[in-house]
Amino acid sequence: MNRRTVLVRLAASGFALASVQGLIGFGSARAVETDSNTVLNDPEAPTAGNPKGDVTIAAFLDYNCPFCKKAAPDLRRIVKTDGRIRLVYKDWPILGDASVYGAQLALGAHYQGKYEAVHHALMGLPSLRIPKDKVLQAVQAAGVDMARLQADLDARADAITALLRRNLAQADAIGLEGTPAYLVGPFRTSALNYAGFKQVVADARARQAAK
């Protein structure tokens, strides 16, 4: 299942792609102009780090992506150690139905303030293509109220689906080809380690200072 197939499954009739344009080459990352209202400041998208940070990282991730899982500890580390990064999670479930299920669980947990706990729990699993009860055990072990989670999944299903549609549409409009994908200030890049995150954040700050 590719990103366009998932987009078709989630998109409502007449759903329009978000307007995100302007990719140009720049070093090991690509400079990118984004519509901050649709990509960086979606009020429904979970965030972490410093809400007033001077650099924003928008992380397009899939819970079945091995590269996302490999980079997750270093992404978490750079946000914590830097102290001036705002992180926006863009759930982009492109690797099958299990990916969609994982994204729904994480976003459902957001309503009880447990998005990050579930996010880290799911990133810590080797795959979501295991029995669902094993996935749910990991979510419960993260401190989630499971009865409330189910209630929120039922009551907020339309809102969760709408957010996934927006994330998928934005990724499609930007031209992202796979996960992970990170927008770091004006740059677009993919799988990174801690040193890579540190460098691209420094590059983003340097670009801002040069304006």
XYZ file of N, CA and C in Angstrom:
633
model
N 0.847 -1.184 0.000
C 0.000 0.000 0.000
C 0.890 1.244 0.000
N 0.737 2.149 -0.975
C 1.547 3.344 -1.014
C 0.785 4.536 -0.467
N 1.480 5.679 -0.387
C 0.870 6.859 0.233
C -0.355 7.321 -0.532
N -0.365 7.179 -1.838
C -1.515 7.638 -2.613
C -2.725 6.740 -2.369
N -2.484 5.432 -2.193
C -3.587 4.525 -1.887
C -4.223 4.874 -0.555
N -3.379 5.135 0.458
C -3.910 5.507 1.762
C -4.670 6.819 1.676
N -4.145 7.770 0.917
C -4.816 9.052 0.750
C -6.198 8.868 0.149
N -6.290 8.002 -0.857
C -7.581 7.734 -1.480
C -8.543 7.111 -0.481
N -8.043 6.204 0.345
C -8.903 5.553 1.331
C -9.459 6.550 2.339
N -8.630 7.516 2.737
C -9.039 8.431 3.800
C -9.728 9.687 3.277
N -9.444 10.054 2.052
C -9.950 11.324 1.548
C -11.444 11.265 1.251
N -12.132 12.323 1.581
C -13.550 12.453 1.240
C -13.663 12.979 -0.181
N -14.814 12.841 -0.760
C -15.032 13.326 -2.117
C -14.776 14.824 -2.188
N -13.967 15.233 -3.145
C -13.692 16.651 -3.341
C -12.620 17.200 -2.438
N -11.972 16.365 -1.643
C -10.943 16.837 -0.728
C -9.779 17.398 -1.518
N -9.352 18.613 -1.161
C -8.295 19.291 -1.910
C -6.960 19.167 -1.182
N -5.890 19.029 -1.943
C -4.564 18.985 -1.356
C -4.206 20.339 -0.779
N -3.483 20.300 0.353
C -3.004 21.535 0.948
C -1.989 22.187 0.012
N -1.898 23.491 0.085
C -0.980 24.221 -0.779
C 0.380 24.337 -0.105
N 1.311 23.486 -0.499
C 2.664 23.521 0.020
C 3.590 23.403 -1.169
N 4.418 24.418 -1.396
C 5.177 24.473 -2.630
C 6.620 24.885 -2.361
N 7.410 24.956 -3.432
C 8.677 25.654 -3.399
C 9.895 24.853 -3.005
N 10.029 23.584 -3.435
C 11.201 22.808 -3.075
C 12.402 23.233 -3.918
N 13.536 23.503 -3.247
C 14.776 23.803 -3.958
C 15.916 23.083 -3.269
N 16.966 22.758 -4.007
C 18.065 22.023 -3.419
C 18.908 22.892 -2.506
N 19.439 22.310 -1.412
C 20.347 23.033 -0.533
C 21.123 22.034 0.305
N 22.376 21.758 -0.076
C 23.219 20.859 0.688
C 22.617 19.472 0.814
N 22.746 18.893 2.020
C 22.229 17.554 2.260
C 20.750 17.557 2.570
N 20.205 18.745 2.803
C 18.773 18.885 3.015
C 18.235 19.760 1.902
N 16.914 19.830 1.777
C 16.294 20.686 0.788
C 15.555 21.813 1.480
N 15.722 23.038 0.934
C 14.957 24.150 1.472
C 13.510 23.988 1.034
N 12.580 24.355 1.889
C 11.174 24.186 1.565
C 10.372 25.316 2.171
N 9.474 25.876 1.382
C 8.538 26.873 1.870
C 7.252 26.151 2.238
N 6.764 26.368 3.433
C 5.561 25.685 3.871
C 4.495 26.677 4.258
N 3.264 26.270 4.145
C 2.150 27.020 4.675
C 2.075 26.671 6.152
N 2.552 27.574 6.990
C 2.672 27.256 8.416
C 1.330 26.966 9.059
N 0.261 27.544 8.525
C -1.051 27.291 9.107
C -1.519 25.868 8.871
N -1.158 25.280 7.738
C -1.636 23.942 7.423
C -0.663 22.844 7.820
N 0.604 23.155 7.893
C 1.592 22.131 8.199
C 2.145 22.275 9.618
N 2.619 23.449 9.968
C 3.317 23.623 11.229
C 2.410 23.985 12.393
N 1.245 24.518 12.102
C 0.394 25.036 13.175
C -1.004 24.452 13.171
N -1.142 23.219 12.716
C -2.444 22.572 12.786
C -2.815 22.402 14.256
N -3.911 22.983 14.702
C -4.249 22.929 16.133
C -4.522 21.525 16.654
N -4.789 20.570 15.766
C -5.066 19.197 16.185
C -3.816 18.331 16.228
N -2.714 18.815 15.660
C -1.495 18.005 15.599
C -0.783 18.011 16.943
N -0.402 16.861 17.462
C 0.334 16.817 18.729
C 1.689 17.507 18.597
N 2.116 18.157 19.662
C 3.406 18.845 19.670
C 4.189 18.461 20.922
N 5.481 18.716 20.873
C 6.358 18.446 22.015
C 7.462 19.490 22.005
N 8.328 19.421 23.011
C 9.428 20.365 23.081
C 8.997 21.718 23.595
N 9.690 22.740 23.132
C 9.450 24.112 23.576
C 8.402 24.759 22.679
N 7.220 25.087 23.217
C 6.183 25.678 22.366
C 6.580 27.019 21.776
N 7.597 27.671 22.363
C 8.093 28.950 21.855
C 9.481 28.795 21.240
N 9.794 27.586 20.813
C 11.107 27.333 20.246
C 11.393 28.161 19.010
N 12.666 28.395 18.743
C 13.043 29.202 17.579
C 13.195 28.367 16.314
N 13.166 27.042 16.440
C 13.174 26.143 15.282
C 12.063 25.115 15.479
N 11.289 24.890 14.419
C 10.247 23.866 14.460
C 10.648 22.696 13.582
N 10.495 21.499 14.118
C 10.657 20.273 13.336
C 9.277 19.656 13.164
N 8.859 19.473 11.923
C 7.635 18.730 11.630
C 8.066 17.346 11.171
N 7.700 16.330 11.952
C 8.165 14.966 11.704
C 7.045 14.128 11.122
N 7.182 13.732 9.853
C 6.221 12.849 9.180
C 6.692 11.412 9.405
N 5.898 10.640 10.163
C 6.351 9.345 10.643
C 5.286 8.274 10.487
N 5.743 7.025 10.448
C 4.871 5.853 10.377
C 5.352 4.854 11.422
N 4.431 4.287 12.199
C 4.821 3.394 13.289
C 5.333 2.038 12.809
N 5.235 1.741 11.531
C 5.812 0.516 10.987
C 7.102 0.776 10.206
N 7.567 2.007 10.236
C 8.772 2.373 9.485
C 10.012 2.088 10.328
N 10.888 1.172 9.897
C 12.072 0.850 10.701
C 13.034 2.022 10.839
N 13.088 2.893 9.834
C 13.974 4.053 9.908
C 13.434 5.094 10.876
N 12.108 5.221 10.933
C 11.492 6.101 11.933
C 11.842 5.613 13.333
N 11.743 4.300 13.536
C 12.029 3.722 14.844
C 13.491 3.918 15.219
N 14.364 3.763 14.233
C 15.801 3.920 14.501
C 16.134 5.361 14.877
N 15.495 6.317 14.204
C 15.796 7.730 14.444
C 15.065 8.296 15.661
N 14.012 7.618 16.122
C 13.161 8.171 17.181
C 13.929 8.557 18.446
N 14.831 7.715 18.966
C 15.546 8.125 20.186
C 16.396 9.371 19.988
N 17.006 9.521 18.806
C 17.838 10.693 18.559
C 16.992 11.942 18.345
N 15.814 11.790 17.735
C 14.910 12.931 17.611
C 14.469 13.394 18.996
N 14.112 12.451 19.829
C 13.699 12.784 21.201
C 14.850 13.450 21.948
N 16.055 12.943 21.745
C 17.231 13.477 22.446
C 17.533 14.908 22.019
N 17.485 15.202 20.709
C 17.825 16.557 20.268
C 16.807 17.565 20.769
N 15.539 17.172 20.814
C 14.507 18.082 21.322
C 14.748 18.368 22.800
N 15.118 17.343 23.557
C 15.326 17.507 24.996
C 16.600 18.289 25.294
N 17.706 17.942 24.642
C 18.987 18.562 24.974
C 19.109 19.971 24.423
N 18.498 20.240 23.281
C 18.590 21.566 22.687
C 17.785 22.587 23.499
N 16.546 22.246 23.810
C 15.716 23.118 24.630
C 15.015 24.240 23.899
N 15.334 24.421 22.631
C 14.718 25.523 21.875
C 14.031 25.027 20.603
N 13.668 23.742 20.603
C 13.026 23.138 19.441
C 11.565 22.863 19.745
N 10.708 23.235 18.832
C 9.296 22.864 18.880
C 9.112 21.713 17.899
N 8.556 20.606 18.379
C 8.361 19.419 17.552
C 6.881 19.224 17.257
N 6.566 19.049 15.984
C 5.185 18.784 15.564
C 5.152 17.378 14.981
N 4.307 16.537 15.546
C 4.157 15.168 15.053
C 3.118 15.136 13.935
N 3.526 14.621 12.787
C 2.634 14.482 11.639
C 2.478 12.990 11.345
N 1.472 12.390 11.941
C 1.236 10.962 11.709
C 0.903 10.734 10.237
N 1.721 9.906 9.581
C 1.618 9.683 8.135
C 1.624 8.170 7.891
N 0.497 7.504 8.111
C 0.446 6.036 8.065
C 0.337 5.495 6.646
N 1.491 5.220 6.043
C 1.523 4.831 4.627
C 1.911 3.370 4.413
N 2.158 2.629 5.498
C 2.683 1.274 5.354
C 1.661 0.207 5.727
N 0.413 0.473 5.449
C -0.608 -0.548 5.633
C -1.600 -0.235 6.733
N -2.576 -1.139 6.856
C -3.655 -0.934 7.813
C -3.151 -0.881 9.253
N -2.111 -1.648 9.585
C -1.568 -1.614 10.936
C -1.004 -0.239 11.265
N -0.454 0.434 10.262
C 0.065 1.786 10.464
C -1.071 2.756 10.775
N -2.170 2.613 10.039
C -3.334 3.462 10.290
C -3.858 3.223 11.702
N -3.910 1.963 12.099
C -4.385 1.602 13.437
C -3.507 2.245 14.512
N -2.205 2.164 14.336
C -1.295 2.772 15.299
C -1.478 4.272 15.401
N -1.630 4.927 14.250
C -1.838 6.372 14.254
C -3.135 6.731 14.961
N -4.176 5.947 14.745
C -5.456 6.202 15.405
C -5.315 6.063 16.920
N -4.602 5.047 17.383
C -4.406 4.870 18.815
C -3.659 6.057 19.422
N -2.575 6.467 18.761
C -1.781 7.579 19.295
C -2.601 8.866 19.337
N -3.326 9.140 18.252
C -4.118 10.370 18.199
C -5.302 10.312 19.155
N -5.864 9.122 19.352
C -6.922 8.977 20.341
C -6.407 9.247 21.747
N -5.192 8.803 22.027
C -4.594 9.025 23.340
C -4.276 10.493 23.585
N -4.164 11.260 22.509
C -3.865 12.693 22.631
C -4.936 13.408 23.450
N -6.169 12.926 23.390
C -7.273 13.580 24.096
C -7.178 13.394 25.608
N -6.345 12.489 26.079
C -6.113 12.358 27.520
C -4.674 12.717 27.873
N -4.029 13.456 26.950
C -2.680 13.933 27.209
C -1.609 12.863 27.174
N -1.863 11.777 26.436
C -0.949 10.638 26.417
C -0.389 10.354 25.020
N -0.446 11.336 24.135
C 0.048 11.069 22.776
C 1.509 10.627 22.806
N 2.365 11.405 23.457
C 3.794 11.074 23.429
C 4.079 9.724 24.078
N 3.369 9.412 25.148
C 3.578 8.121 25.795
C 3.259 6.976 24.841
N 2.155 7.101 24.115
C 1.784 6.064 23.145
C 2.734 6.089 21.954
N 3.079 7.276 21.502
C 4.016 7.404 20.385
C 5.308 6.646 20.684
N 5.895 6.884 21.846
C 7.150 6.228 22.187
C 6.957 4.726 22.376
N 5.799 4.335 22.919
C 5.522 2.907 23.090
C 5.443 2.199 21.737
N 4.747 2.814 20.787
C 4.597 2.195 19.467
C 5.906 2.215 18.687
N 6.674 3.285 18.836
C 7.977 3.332 18.181
C 8.913 2.280 18.760
N 8.670 1.885 20.001
C 9.516 0.883 20.640
C 9.195 -0.541 20.250
N 8.044 -0.762 19.607
C 7.697 -2.106 19.143
C 8.432 -2.411 17.847
N 8.843 -3.659 17.635
C 9.533 -3.979 16.390
C 8.643 -3.819 15.169
N 7.347 -3.972 15.343
C 6.384 -3.834 14.252
C 4.992 -3.760 14.852
N 4.064 -3.146 14.128
C 2.663 -3.194 14.545
C 1.951 -4.359 13.874
N 2.668 -5.108 13.031
C 2.076 -6.273 12.372
C 2.180 -7.491 13.282
N 1.744 -7.305 14.494
C 1.668 -8.350 15.505
C 0.225 -8.361 15.992
N -0.197 -9.362 16.760
C -1.591 -9.360 17.227
C -1.954 -8.043 17.905
N -3.164 -7.566 17.632
C -3.580 -6.274 18.165
C -3.553 -6.248 19.677
N -3.761 -7.390 20.314
C -3.744 -7.386 21.776
C -2.357 -7.044 22.304
N -1.306 -7.401 21.551
C 0.054 -7.056 21.949
C 0.282 -5.552 21.817
N -0.270 -4.978 20.751
C -0.172 -3.530 20.565
C -0.890 -2.818 21.702
N -2.079 -3.280 22.027
C -2.868 -2.652 23.086
C -2.198 -2.809 24.446
N -1.512 -3.923 24.657
C -0.776 -4.104 25.907
C 0.315 -3.047 26.048
N 0.995 -2.740 24.935
C 2.040 -1.712 24.964
C 1.441 -0.346 25.258
N 0.272 -0.074 24.672
C -0.403 1.201 24.914
C -0.817 1.299 26.378
N -1.395 0.240 26.914
C -1.821 0.245 28.311
C -0.633 0.418 29.244
N 0.492 -0.230 28.911
C 1.698 -0.119 29.736
C 2.252 1.302 29.741
N 1.858 2.111 28.751
C 2.299 3.504 28.689
C 1.483 4.405 29.606
N 0.555 3.820 30.351
C -0.206 4.596 31.306
C -1.506 5.152 30.786
N -2.023 4.551 29.718
C -3.247 5.050 29.096
C -4.476 4.450 29.771
N -5.478 5.283 29.974
C -6.790 4.824 30.431
C -7.480 4.215 29.209
N -7.548 2.894 29.157
C -8.015 2.222 27.952
C -9.502 2.437 27.697
N -10.297 2.530 28.757
C -11.723 2.791 28.566
C -11.931 4.170 27.960
N -11.184 5.154 28.461
C -11.304 6.495 27.889
C -10.776 6.521 26.462
N -9.693 5.796 26.213
C -9.152 5.751 24.862
C -10.206 5.259 23.881
N -10.879 4.166 24.219
C -11.906 3.645 23.320
C -13.042 4.642 23.148
N -13.426 5.299 24.237
C -14.496 6.298 24.151
C -14.084 7.450 23.244
N -12.829 7.889 23.372
C -12.350 8.990 22.528
C -12.221 8.560 21.075
N -11.780 7.324 20.843
C -11.701 6.825 19.465
C -13.083 6.802 18.815
N -14.087 6.443 19.603
C -15.457 6.408 19.079
C -15.992 7.818 18.843
N -15.799 8.686 19.833
C -16.386 10.024 19.761
C -15.620 10.938 18.807
N -14.326 10.703 18.659
C -13.475 11.621 17.882
C -13.026 11.021 16.560
N -13.698 9.987 16.115
C -13.271 9.290 14.898
C -13.174 10.228 13.706
N -14.162 11.086 13.539
C -14.150 11.996 12.388
C -12.988 12.977 12.473
N -12.714 13.499 13.667
C -11.618 14.456 13.832
C -10.270 13.790 13.578
N -10.108 12.552 14.057
C -8.856 11.836 13.839
C -8.657 11.550 12.353
N -9.716 11.097 11.687
C -9.619 10.833 10.254
C -9.313 12.107 9.482
N -9.927 13.215 9.879
C -9.684 14.490 9.197
C -8.227 14.920 9.342
N -7.650 14.721 10.539
C -6.253 15.085 10.734
C -5.345 14.210 9.884
N -5.622 12.909 9.821
C -4.815 12.036 8.979
C -4.936 12.413 7.511
N -6.131 12.801 7.084
C -6.303 13.278 5.705
C -5.423 14.489 5.447
N -5.424 15.432 6.393
C -4.617 16.642 6.189
C -3.135 16.294 6.114
N -2.674 15.438 7.035
C -1.259 15.063 7.020
C -0.877 14.374 5.714
N -1.722 13.458 5.263
C -1.452 12.732 4.017
C -1.455 13.669 2.824
N -2.405 14.593 2.818
C -2.496 15.535 1.709
C -1.303 16.478 1.685
N -0.878 16.918 2.867
C 0.279 17.815 2.927
C 1.537 17.097 2.460
N 1.724 15.868 2.905
C 2.890 15.100 2.470
C 2.872 14.905 0.958
N 1.693 14.629 0.407
C 1.563 14.449 -1.033
C 1.879 15.741 -1.767
N 1.380 16.866 -1.262
C 1.608 18.152 -1.915
C 3.075 18.554 -1.851
N 3.724 18.260 -0.728
C 5.144 18.565 -0.594
C 5.975 17.689 -1.521
N 5.475 16.498 -1.798
C 6.202 15.563 -2.647
C 7.039 14.583 -1.852
N 6.671 14.348 -0.596
C 7.402 13.376 0.201
C 7.189 11.984 -0.375
N 8.250 11.189 -0.385
C 8.194 9.862 -0.995
C 8.175 8.729 0.012
N 8.503 9.007 1.245
C 8.519 7.954 2.235
C 8.875 8.484 3.600
N 8.791 7.600 4.581
C 9.103 7.973 5.953
C 10.482 7.454 6.344
N 11.133 8.152 7.289
C 10.705 9.399 7.900
C 11.014 10.581 7.004
N 10.325 11.671 7.236
C 10.605 12.931 6.552
C 10.450 14.045 7.570
N 11.413 14.951 7.576
C 11.416 16.022 8.559
C 11.518 17.378 7.856
N 10.669 18.295 8.259
C 10.822 19.691 7.878
C 11.464 20.370 9.077
N 12.645 20.908 8.879
C 13.397 21.543 9.958
C 13.661 22.980 9.553
N 12.887 23.898 10.125
C 12.981 25.268 9.650
C 12.698 25.284 8.158
N 13.603 25.843 7.345
C 13.365 25.889 5.908
C 13.828 24.646 5.150
N 14.300 23.638 5.853
C 14.892 22.476 5.201
C 14.018 21.238 5.286
N 14.192 20.362 4.304
C 13.551 19.052 4.286
C 14.632 17.995 4.238
N 14.514 16.993 5.114
C 15.514 15.940 5.145
C 14.843 14.642 5.565
N 15.609 13.557 5.570
C 15.023 12.249 5.892
C 15.740 11.654 7.093
N 15.971 10.355 7.096
C 16.481 9.670 8.281
C 17.780 10.301 8.771
N 17.838 10.578 10.069
C 18.994 11.233 10.662
C 19.372 10.570 11.975
N 20.623 10.743 12.369
C 21.050 10.404 13.714
C 21.162 11.702 14.520
N 21.634 11.605 15.749
C 21.683 12.806 16.587
C 22.547 13.897 15.957
N 23.708 13.509 15.439
C 24.589 14.498 14.817
C 23.909 15.163 13.620
N 23.159 14.378 12.853
C 22.455 14.945 11.709
C 21.376 15.924 12.127
N 20.594 15.567 13.157
C 19.587 16.492 13.666
C 20.242 17.778 14.166
N 21.332 17.629 14.901
C 22.011 18.801 15.461
C 22.494 19.728 14.354
N 23.024 19.139 13.272
C 23.544 19.953 12.172
C 22.439 20.682 11.430
N 21.334 19.992 11.124
C 20.277 20.642 10.363
C 19.572 21.708 11.196
N 19.483 21.509 12.510
C 18.929 22.552 13.381
C 19.843 23.763 13.375
N 21.156 23.545 13.446
C 22.109 24.650 13.373
C 22.008 25.377 12.037
N 21.844 24.614 10.952
C 21.697 25.223 9.632
C 20.430 26.074 9.563
N 19.345 25.572 10.169
C 18.089 26.323 10.176
C 18.245 27.624 10.931
N 18.929 27.593 12.054
C 19.149 28.823 12.831
C 20.030 29.798 12.056
N 21.051 29.263 11.392
C 21.929 30.132 10.598
C 21.154 30.784 9.467
N 20.262 30.048 8.833
C 19.447 30.610 7.753
C 18.547 31.722 8.297
N 17.949 31.492 9.476
C 17.102 32.513 10.072
C 17.894 33.764 10.413
N 19.089 33.585 10.945
C 19.925 34.719 11.343
C 20.386 35.539 10.141
N 20.490 34.876 8.987
C 20.965 35.562 7.784
C 19.896 36.392 7.101
N 18.642 36.206 7.522
C 17.544 36.953 6.878
C 17.571 38.415 7.293
